[in-house]
Tab-separated table of C-alpha atoms and ligand atoms in Angstrom:
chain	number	residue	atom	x	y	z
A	16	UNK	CA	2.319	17.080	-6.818
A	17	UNK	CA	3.416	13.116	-7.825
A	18	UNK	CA	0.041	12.000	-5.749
A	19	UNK	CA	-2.112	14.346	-7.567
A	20	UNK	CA	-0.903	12.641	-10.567
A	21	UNK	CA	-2.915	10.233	-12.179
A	22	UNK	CA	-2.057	6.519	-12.169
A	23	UNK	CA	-1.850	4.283	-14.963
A	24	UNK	CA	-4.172	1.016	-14.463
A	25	UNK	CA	-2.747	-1.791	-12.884
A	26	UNK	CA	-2.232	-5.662	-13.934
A	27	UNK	CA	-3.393	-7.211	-10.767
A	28	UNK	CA	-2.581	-11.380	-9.938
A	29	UNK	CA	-4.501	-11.060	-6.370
A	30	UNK	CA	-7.046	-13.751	-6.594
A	31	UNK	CA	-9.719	-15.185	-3.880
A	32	UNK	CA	-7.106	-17.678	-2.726
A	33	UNK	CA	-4.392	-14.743	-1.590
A	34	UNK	CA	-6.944	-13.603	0.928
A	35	UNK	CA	-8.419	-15.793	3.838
A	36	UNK	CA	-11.363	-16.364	5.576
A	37	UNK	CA	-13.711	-13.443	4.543
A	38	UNK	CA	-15.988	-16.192	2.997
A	39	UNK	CA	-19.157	-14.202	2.738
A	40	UNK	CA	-17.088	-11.119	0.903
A	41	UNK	CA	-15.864	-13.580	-1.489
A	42	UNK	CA	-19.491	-14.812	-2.029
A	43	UNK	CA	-20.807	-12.009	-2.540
A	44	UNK	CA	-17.797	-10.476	-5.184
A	45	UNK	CA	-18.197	-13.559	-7.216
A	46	UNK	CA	-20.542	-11.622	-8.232
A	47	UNK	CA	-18.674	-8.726	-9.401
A	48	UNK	CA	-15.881	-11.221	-11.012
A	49	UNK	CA	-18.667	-12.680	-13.164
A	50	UNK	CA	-20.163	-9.303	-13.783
A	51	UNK	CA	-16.899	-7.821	-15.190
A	52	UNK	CA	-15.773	-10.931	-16.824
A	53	UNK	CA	-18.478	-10.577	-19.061
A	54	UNK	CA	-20.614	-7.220	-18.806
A	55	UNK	CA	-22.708	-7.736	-21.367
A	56	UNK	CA	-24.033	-11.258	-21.267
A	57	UNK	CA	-25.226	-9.971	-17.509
A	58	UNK	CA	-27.152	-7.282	-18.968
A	59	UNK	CA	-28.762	-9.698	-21.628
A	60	UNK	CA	-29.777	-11.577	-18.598
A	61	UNK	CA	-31.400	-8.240	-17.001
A	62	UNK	CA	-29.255	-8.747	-14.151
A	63	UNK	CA	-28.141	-5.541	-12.764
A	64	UNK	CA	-25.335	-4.996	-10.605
A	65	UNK	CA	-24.312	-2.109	-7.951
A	66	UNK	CA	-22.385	0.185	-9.183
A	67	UNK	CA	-20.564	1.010	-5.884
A	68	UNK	CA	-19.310	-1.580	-3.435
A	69	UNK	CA	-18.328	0.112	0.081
A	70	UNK	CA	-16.150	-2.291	1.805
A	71	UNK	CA	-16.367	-1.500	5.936
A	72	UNK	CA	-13.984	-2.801	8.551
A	73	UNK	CA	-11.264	-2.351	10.673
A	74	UNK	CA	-7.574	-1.560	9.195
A	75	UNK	CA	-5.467	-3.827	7.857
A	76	UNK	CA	-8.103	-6.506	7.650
A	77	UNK	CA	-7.958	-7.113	3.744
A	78	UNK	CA	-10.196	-4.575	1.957
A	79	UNK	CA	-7.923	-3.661	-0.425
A	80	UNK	CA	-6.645	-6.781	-0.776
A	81	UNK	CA	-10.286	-8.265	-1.595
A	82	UNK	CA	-10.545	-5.040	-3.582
A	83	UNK	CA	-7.330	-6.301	-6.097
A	84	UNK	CA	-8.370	-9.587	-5.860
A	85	UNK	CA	-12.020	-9.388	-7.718
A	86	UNK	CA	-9.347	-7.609	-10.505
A	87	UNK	CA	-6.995	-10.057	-10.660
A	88	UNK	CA	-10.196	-12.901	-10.742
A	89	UNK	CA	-12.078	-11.263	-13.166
A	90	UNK	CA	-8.768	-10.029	-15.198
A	91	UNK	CA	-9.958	-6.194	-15.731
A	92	UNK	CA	-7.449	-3.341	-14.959
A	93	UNK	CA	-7.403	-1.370	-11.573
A	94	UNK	CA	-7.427	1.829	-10.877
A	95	UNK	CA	-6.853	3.071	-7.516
A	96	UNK	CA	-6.924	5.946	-5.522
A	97	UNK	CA	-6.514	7.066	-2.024
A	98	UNK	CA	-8.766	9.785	-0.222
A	99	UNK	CA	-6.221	11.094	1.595
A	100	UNK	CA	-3.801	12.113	-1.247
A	101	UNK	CA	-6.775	15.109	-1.847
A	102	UNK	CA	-6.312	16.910	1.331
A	103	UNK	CA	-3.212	18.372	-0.371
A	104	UNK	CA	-4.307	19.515	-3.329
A	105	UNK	CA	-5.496	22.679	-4.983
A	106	UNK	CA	-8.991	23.443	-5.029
A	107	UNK	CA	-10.274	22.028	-8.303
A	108	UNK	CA	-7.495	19.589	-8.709
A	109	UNK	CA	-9.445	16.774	-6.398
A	110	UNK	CA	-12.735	16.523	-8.845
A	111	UNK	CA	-10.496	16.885	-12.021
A	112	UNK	CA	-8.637	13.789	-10.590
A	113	UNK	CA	-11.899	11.940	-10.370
A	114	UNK	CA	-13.247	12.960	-13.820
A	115	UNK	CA	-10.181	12.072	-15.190
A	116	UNK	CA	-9.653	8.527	-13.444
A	117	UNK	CA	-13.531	7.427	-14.256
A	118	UNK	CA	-12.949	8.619	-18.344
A	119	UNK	CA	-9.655	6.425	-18.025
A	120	UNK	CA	-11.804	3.567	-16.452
A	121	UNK	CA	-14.298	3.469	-18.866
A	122	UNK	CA	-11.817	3.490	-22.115
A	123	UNK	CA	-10.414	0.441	-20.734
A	124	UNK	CA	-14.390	-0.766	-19.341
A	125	UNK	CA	-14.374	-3.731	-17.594
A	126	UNK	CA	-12.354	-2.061	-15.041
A	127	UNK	CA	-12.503	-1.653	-11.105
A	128	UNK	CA	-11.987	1.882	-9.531
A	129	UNK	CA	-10.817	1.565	-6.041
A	130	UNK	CA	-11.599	4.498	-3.380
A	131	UNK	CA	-9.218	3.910	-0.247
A	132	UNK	CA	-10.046	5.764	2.503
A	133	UNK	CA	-13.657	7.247	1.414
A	134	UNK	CA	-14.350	9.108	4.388
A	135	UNK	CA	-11.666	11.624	3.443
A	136	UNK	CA	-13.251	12.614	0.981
A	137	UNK	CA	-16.710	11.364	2.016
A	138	UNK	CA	-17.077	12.842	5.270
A	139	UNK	CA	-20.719	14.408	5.918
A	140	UNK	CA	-20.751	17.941	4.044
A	141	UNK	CA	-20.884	20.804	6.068
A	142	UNK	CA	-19.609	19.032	9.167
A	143	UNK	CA	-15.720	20.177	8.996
A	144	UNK	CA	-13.360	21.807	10.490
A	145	UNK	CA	-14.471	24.971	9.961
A	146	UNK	CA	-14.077	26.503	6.379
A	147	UNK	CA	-11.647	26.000	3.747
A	148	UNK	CA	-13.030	22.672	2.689
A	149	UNK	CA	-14.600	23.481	-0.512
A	150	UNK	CA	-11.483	20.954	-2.132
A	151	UNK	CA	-13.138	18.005	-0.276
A	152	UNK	CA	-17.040	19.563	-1.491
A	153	UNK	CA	-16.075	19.710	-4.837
A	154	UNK	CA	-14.011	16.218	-5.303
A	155	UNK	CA	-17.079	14.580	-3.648
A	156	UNK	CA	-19.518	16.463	-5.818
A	157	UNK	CA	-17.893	15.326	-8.397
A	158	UNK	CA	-17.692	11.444	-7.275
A	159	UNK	CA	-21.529	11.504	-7.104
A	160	UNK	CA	-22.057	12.921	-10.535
A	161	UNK	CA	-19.879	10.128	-11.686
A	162	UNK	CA	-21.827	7.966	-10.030
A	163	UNK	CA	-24.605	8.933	-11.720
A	164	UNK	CA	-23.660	9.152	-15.057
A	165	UNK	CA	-23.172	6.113	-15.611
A	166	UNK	CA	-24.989	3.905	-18.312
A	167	UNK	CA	-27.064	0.963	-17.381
A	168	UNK	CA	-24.456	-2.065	-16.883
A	169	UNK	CA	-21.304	0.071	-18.099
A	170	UNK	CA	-18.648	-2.282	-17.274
A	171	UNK	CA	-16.448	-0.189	-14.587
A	172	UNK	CA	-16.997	-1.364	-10.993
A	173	UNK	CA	-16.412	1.577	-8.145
A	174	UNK	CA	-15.232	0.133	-4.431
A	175	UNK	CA	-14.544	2.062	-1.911
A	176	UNK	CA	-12.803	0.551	1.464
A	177	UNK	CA	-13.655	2.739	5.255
A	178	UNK	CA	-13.205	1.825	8.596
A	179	UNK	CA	-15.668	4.955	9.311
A	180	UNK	CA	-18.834	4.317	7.756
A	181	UNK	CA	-20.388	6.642	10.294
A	182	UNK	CA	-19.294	9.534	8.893
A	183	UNK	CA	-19.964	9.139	5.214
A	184	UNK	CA	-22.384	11.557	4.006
A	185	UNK	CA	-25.464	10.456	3.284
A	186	UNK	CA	-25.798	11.045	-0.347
A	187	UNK	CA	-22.694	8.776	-0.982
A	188	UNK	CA	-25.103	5.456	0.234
A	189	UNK	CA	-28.034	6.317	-1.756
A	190	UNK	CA	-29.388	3.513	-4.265
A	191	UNK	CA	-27.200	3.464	-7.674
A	192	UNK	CA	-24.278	4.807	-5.593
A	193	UNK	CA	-22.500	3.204	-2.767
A	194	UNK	CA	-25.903	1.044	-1.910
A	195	UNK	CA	-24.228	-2.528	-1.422
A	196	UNK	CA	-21.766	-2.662	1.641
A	197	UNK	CA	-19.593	-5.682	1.985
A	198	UNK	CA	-18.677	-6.294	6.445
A	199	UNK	CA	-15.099	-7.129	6.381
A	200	UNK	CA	-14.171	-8.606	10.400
A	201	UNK	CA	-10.826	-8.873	12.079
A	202	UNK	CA	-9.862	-12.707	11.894
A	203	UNK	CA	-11.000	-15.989	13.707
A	204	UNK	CA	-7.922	-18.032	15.112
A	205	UNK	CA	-8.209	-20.367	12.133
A	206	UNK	CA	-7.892	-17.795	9.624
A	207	UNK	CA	-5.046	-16.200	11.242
A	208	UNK	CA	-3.098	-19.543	10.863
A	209	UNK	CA	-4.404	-18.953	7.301
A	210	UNK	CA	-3.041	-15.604	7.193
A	211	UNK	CA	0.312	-16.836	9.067
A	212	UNK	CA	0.466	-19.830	6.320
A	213	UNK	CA	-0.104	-17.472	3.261
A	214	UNK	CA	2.607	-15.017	4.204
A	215	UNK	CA	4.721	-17.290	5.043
A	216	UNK	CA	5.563	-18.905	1.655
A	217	UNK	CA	7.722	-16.038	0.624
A	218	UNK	CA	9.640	-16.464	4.221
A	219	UNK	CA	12.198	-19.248	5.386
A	220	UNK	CA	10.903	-20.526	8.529
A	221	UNK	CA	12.300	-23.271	10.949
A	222	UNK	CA	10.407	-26.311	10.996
A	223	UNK	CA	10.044	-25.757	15.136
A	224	UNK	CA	7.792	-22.947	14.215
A	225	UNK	CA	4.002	-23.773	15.418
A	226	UNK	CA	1.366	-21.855	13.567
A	227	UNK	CA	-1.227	-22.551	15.312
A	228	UNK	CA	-0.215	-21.543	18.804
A	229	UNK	CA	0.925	-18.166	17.299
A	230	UNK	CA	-2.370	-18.381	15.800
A	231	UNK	CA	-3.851	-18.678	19.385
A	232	UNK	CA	-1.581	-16.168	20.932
A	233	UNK	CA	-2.623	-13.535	18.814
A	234	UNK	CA	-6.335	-12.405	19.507
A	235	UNK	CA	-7.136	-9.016	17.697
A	236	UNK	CA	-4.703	-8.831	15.360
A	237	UNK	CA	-5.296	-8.054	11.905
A	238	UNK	CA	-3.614	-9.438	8.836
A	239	UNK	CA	-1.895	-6.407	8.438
A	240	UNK	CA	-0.844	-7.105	12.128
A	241	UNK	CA	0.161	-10.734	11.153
A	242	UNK	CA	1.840	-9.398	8.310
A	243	UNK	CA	4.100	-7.398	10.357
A	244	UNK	CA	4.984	-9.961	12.828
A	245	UNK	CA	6.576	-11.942	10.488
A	246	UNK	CA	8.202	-9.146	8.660
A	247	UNK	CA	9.625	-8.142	12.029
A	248	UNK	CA	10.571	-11.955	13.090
A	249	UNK	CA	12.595	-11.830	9.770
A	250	UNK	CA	14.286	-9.117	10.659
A	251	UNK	CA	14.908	-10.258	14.089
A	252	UNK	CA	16.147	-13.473	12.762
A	253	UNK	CA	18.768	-11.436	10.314
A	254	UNK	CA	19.906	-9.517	13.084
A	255	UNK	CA	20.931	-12.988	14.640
A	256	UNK	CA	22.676	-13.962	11.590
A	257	UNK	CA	20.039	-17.367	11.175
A	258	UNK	CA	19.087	-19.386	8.579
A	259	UNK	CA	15.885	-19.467	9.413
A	260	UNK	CA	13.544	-17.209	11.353
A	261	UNK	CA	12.628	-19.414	14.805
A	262	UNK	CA	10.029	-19.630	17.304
A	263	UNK	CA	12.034	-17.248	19.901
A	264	UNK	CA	12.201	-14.521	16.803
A	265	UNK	CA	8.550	-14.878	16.051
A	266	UNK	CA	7.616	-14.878	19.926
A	267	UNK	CA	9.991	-11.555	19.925
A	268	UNK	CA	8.337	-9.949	16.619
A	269	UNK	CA	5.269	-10.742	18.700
A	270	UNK	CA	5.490	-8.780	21.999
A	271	UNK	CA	7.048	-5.990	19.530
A	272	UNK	CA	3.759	-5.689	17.905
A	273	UNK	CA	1.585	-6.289	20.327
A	274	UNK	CA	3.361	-3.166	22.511
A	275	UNK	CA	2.274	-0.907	19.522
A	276	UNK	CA	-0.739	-2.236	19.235
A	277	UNK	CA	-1.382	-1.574	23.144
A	278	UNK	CA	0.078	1.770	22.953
A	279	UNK	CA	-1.882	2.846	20.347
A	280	UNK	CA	-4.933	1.776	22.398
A	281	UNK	CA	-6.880	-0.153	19.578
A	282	UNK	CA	-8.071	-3.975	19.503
A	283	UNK	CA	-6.153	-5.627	22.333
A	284	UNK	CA	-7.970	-5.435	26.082
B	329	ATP	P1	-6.678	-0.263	5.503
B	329	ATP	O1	-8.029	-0.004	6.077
B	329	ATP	O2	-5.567	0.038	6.488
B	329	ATP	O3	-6.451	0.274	4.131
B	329	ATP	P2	-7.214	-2.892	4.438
B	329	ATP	O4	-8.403	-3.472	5.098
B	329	ATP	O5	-7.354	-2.345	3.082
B	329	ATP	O6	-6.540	-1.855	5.398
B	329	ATP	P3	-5.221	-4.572	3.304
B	329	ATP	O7	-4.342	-3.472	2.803
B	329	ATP	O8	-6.045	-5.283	2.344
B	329	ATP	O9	-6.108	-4.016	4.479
B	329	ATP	O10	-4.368	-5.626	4.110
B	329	ATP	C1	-3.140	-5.289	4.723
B	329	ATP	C2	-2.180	-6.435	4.590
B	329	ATP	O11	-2.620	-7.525	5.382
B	329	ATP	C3	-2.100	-6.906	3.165
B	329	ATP	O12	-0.773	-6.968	2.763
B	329	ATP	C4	-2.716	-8.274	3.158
B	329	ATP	O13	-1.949	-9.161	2.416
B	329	ATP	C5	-2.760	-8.699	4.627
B	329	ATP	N1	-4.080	-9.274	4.906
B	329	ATP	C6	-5.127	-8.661	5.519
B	329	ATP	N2	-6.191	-9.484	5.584
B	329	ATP	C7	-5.817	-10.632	4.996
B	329	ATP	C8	-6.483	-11.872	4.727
B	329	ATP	N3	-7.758	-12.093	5.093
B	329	ATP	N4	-5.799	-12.838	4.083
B	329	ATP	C9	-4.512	-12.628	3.699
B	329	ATP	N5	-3.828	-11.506	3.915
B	329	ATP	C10	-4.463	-10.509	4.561
């Protein structure tokens, strides 16, 4: 019942330098920040912009994050929603959710609406699990009449993040929909030091801590991933009663997430 509700817009503070590497996204949402900072001096230009941005790539690797910070850049509210939260509702209560959230958007125009987890909602029609999916037909439905009712250059941006773009339905990806797609990729080495360095300022950390080799030791993790291992080194470090977290608890955190990684058979060989 509380996730069917519909969230107020958010202040966001995210900007381009809270998320690294990922150049080529930024390039091409500098776009979108310039669009939205000022909506109508890009129309006067006859620039027109997508409407719908799908951002594709594996979890955790800063969608959402990219999503919040072309909000926080361009200063416009954002509203957010996850496709997930629909499974559980009451047929009809999905697409009211969506009318309601794009009406919302465009009071407050410039604004970004943010679709986590498309494919929940996306997923091809007709391809289910048998019936009893008309919630997830009609919520979509209604998503693509949104789409489409917008006016030229109306200042509300739609992104949408999936790590599935295979089993979008087609009609989401036509042109004036969801017809720009942004490649997000797991990180280099250097940008996981990035990562490392960037969630680290909120963190005490021993000055015998090397970055870079944990940087190196840590093929195919995500920044979500990264993220974790240094909330788990923290912990690991408070267990031991320390000032600051160390190498050993960060080379501990380490082989802790790496095990789940490997047991959930993704990303690591
Ligand atoms: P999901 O598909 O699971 O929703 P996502 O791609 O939307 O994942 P985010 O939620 O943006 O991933 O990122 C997860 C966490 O990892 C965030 O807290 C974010 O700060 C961190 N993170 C991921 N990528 C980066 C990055 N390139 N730079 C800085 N932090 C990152």
């Amino acid at each position: 019942e509380s996730k069917a509700k519909l969230q107020d817009a958010e202040t966001v503070n995210t900007t381009f330098d809270d998320v690294a590497g990922l150049e080529g996204a930024k390039t091409e949402l500098q776009e979108v920040v310039s669009f939205l900072k000022d909506p109508e001096q890009f129309d006067s230009l006859g620039g027109e912009l997508p409407r719908g941005l799908l951002m594709v790539g594996p979890p955790g690797t800063g969608k959402t994050l990219l999503a919040r910070a072309v909000a926080g850049e361009a200063g416009v509210p954002f509203f957010t929603i996850t496709g997930s939260d629909f499974m559980e509702m009451f047929v009809g209560v999905g697409a009211k959710r969506v009318r309601d959230m794009f009406n919302k958007a465009k009071e407050k125009e410039p604004a970004i609406i943010f679709i986590d987890e498309i494919d929940s909602i996306g997923r091809k029609r007709g391809a289910g699990l048998g019936g009893g999916h008309d919630e997830r037909e009609q919520t979509l439905n209604q998503l693509l009449s949104e789409l489409d009712g917008f006016e030229k250059n109306e200042g509300v941006v739609v992104m949408a993040a999936t790590n599935r773009p295979d089993i979008l339905d087609k009609a989401l990806l036509r042109p004036g929909r969801f017809d720009r797609q942004i490649t997000v990729h797991l990180p280099t080495q250097e940008h996981r030091e990035q990562i490392l360095e960037i969630h680290s300022q909120n963190k005490k950390i021993s000055d015998d801590v090397d970055m870079e080799e944990i940087a190196r030791s840590t093929p195919g993790f995500s920044g979500a991933d990264l993220q974790n291992l240094l909330n788990e080194a923290a912990l690991i470090a408070a267990r031991y009663k320390r000032k600051a977290i160390e190498q050993q608890d960060i080379d501990q955190a380490r082989d802790k997430v790496m095990m789940g990684l490997k047991r959930e058979g993704i990303r690591l060989t």
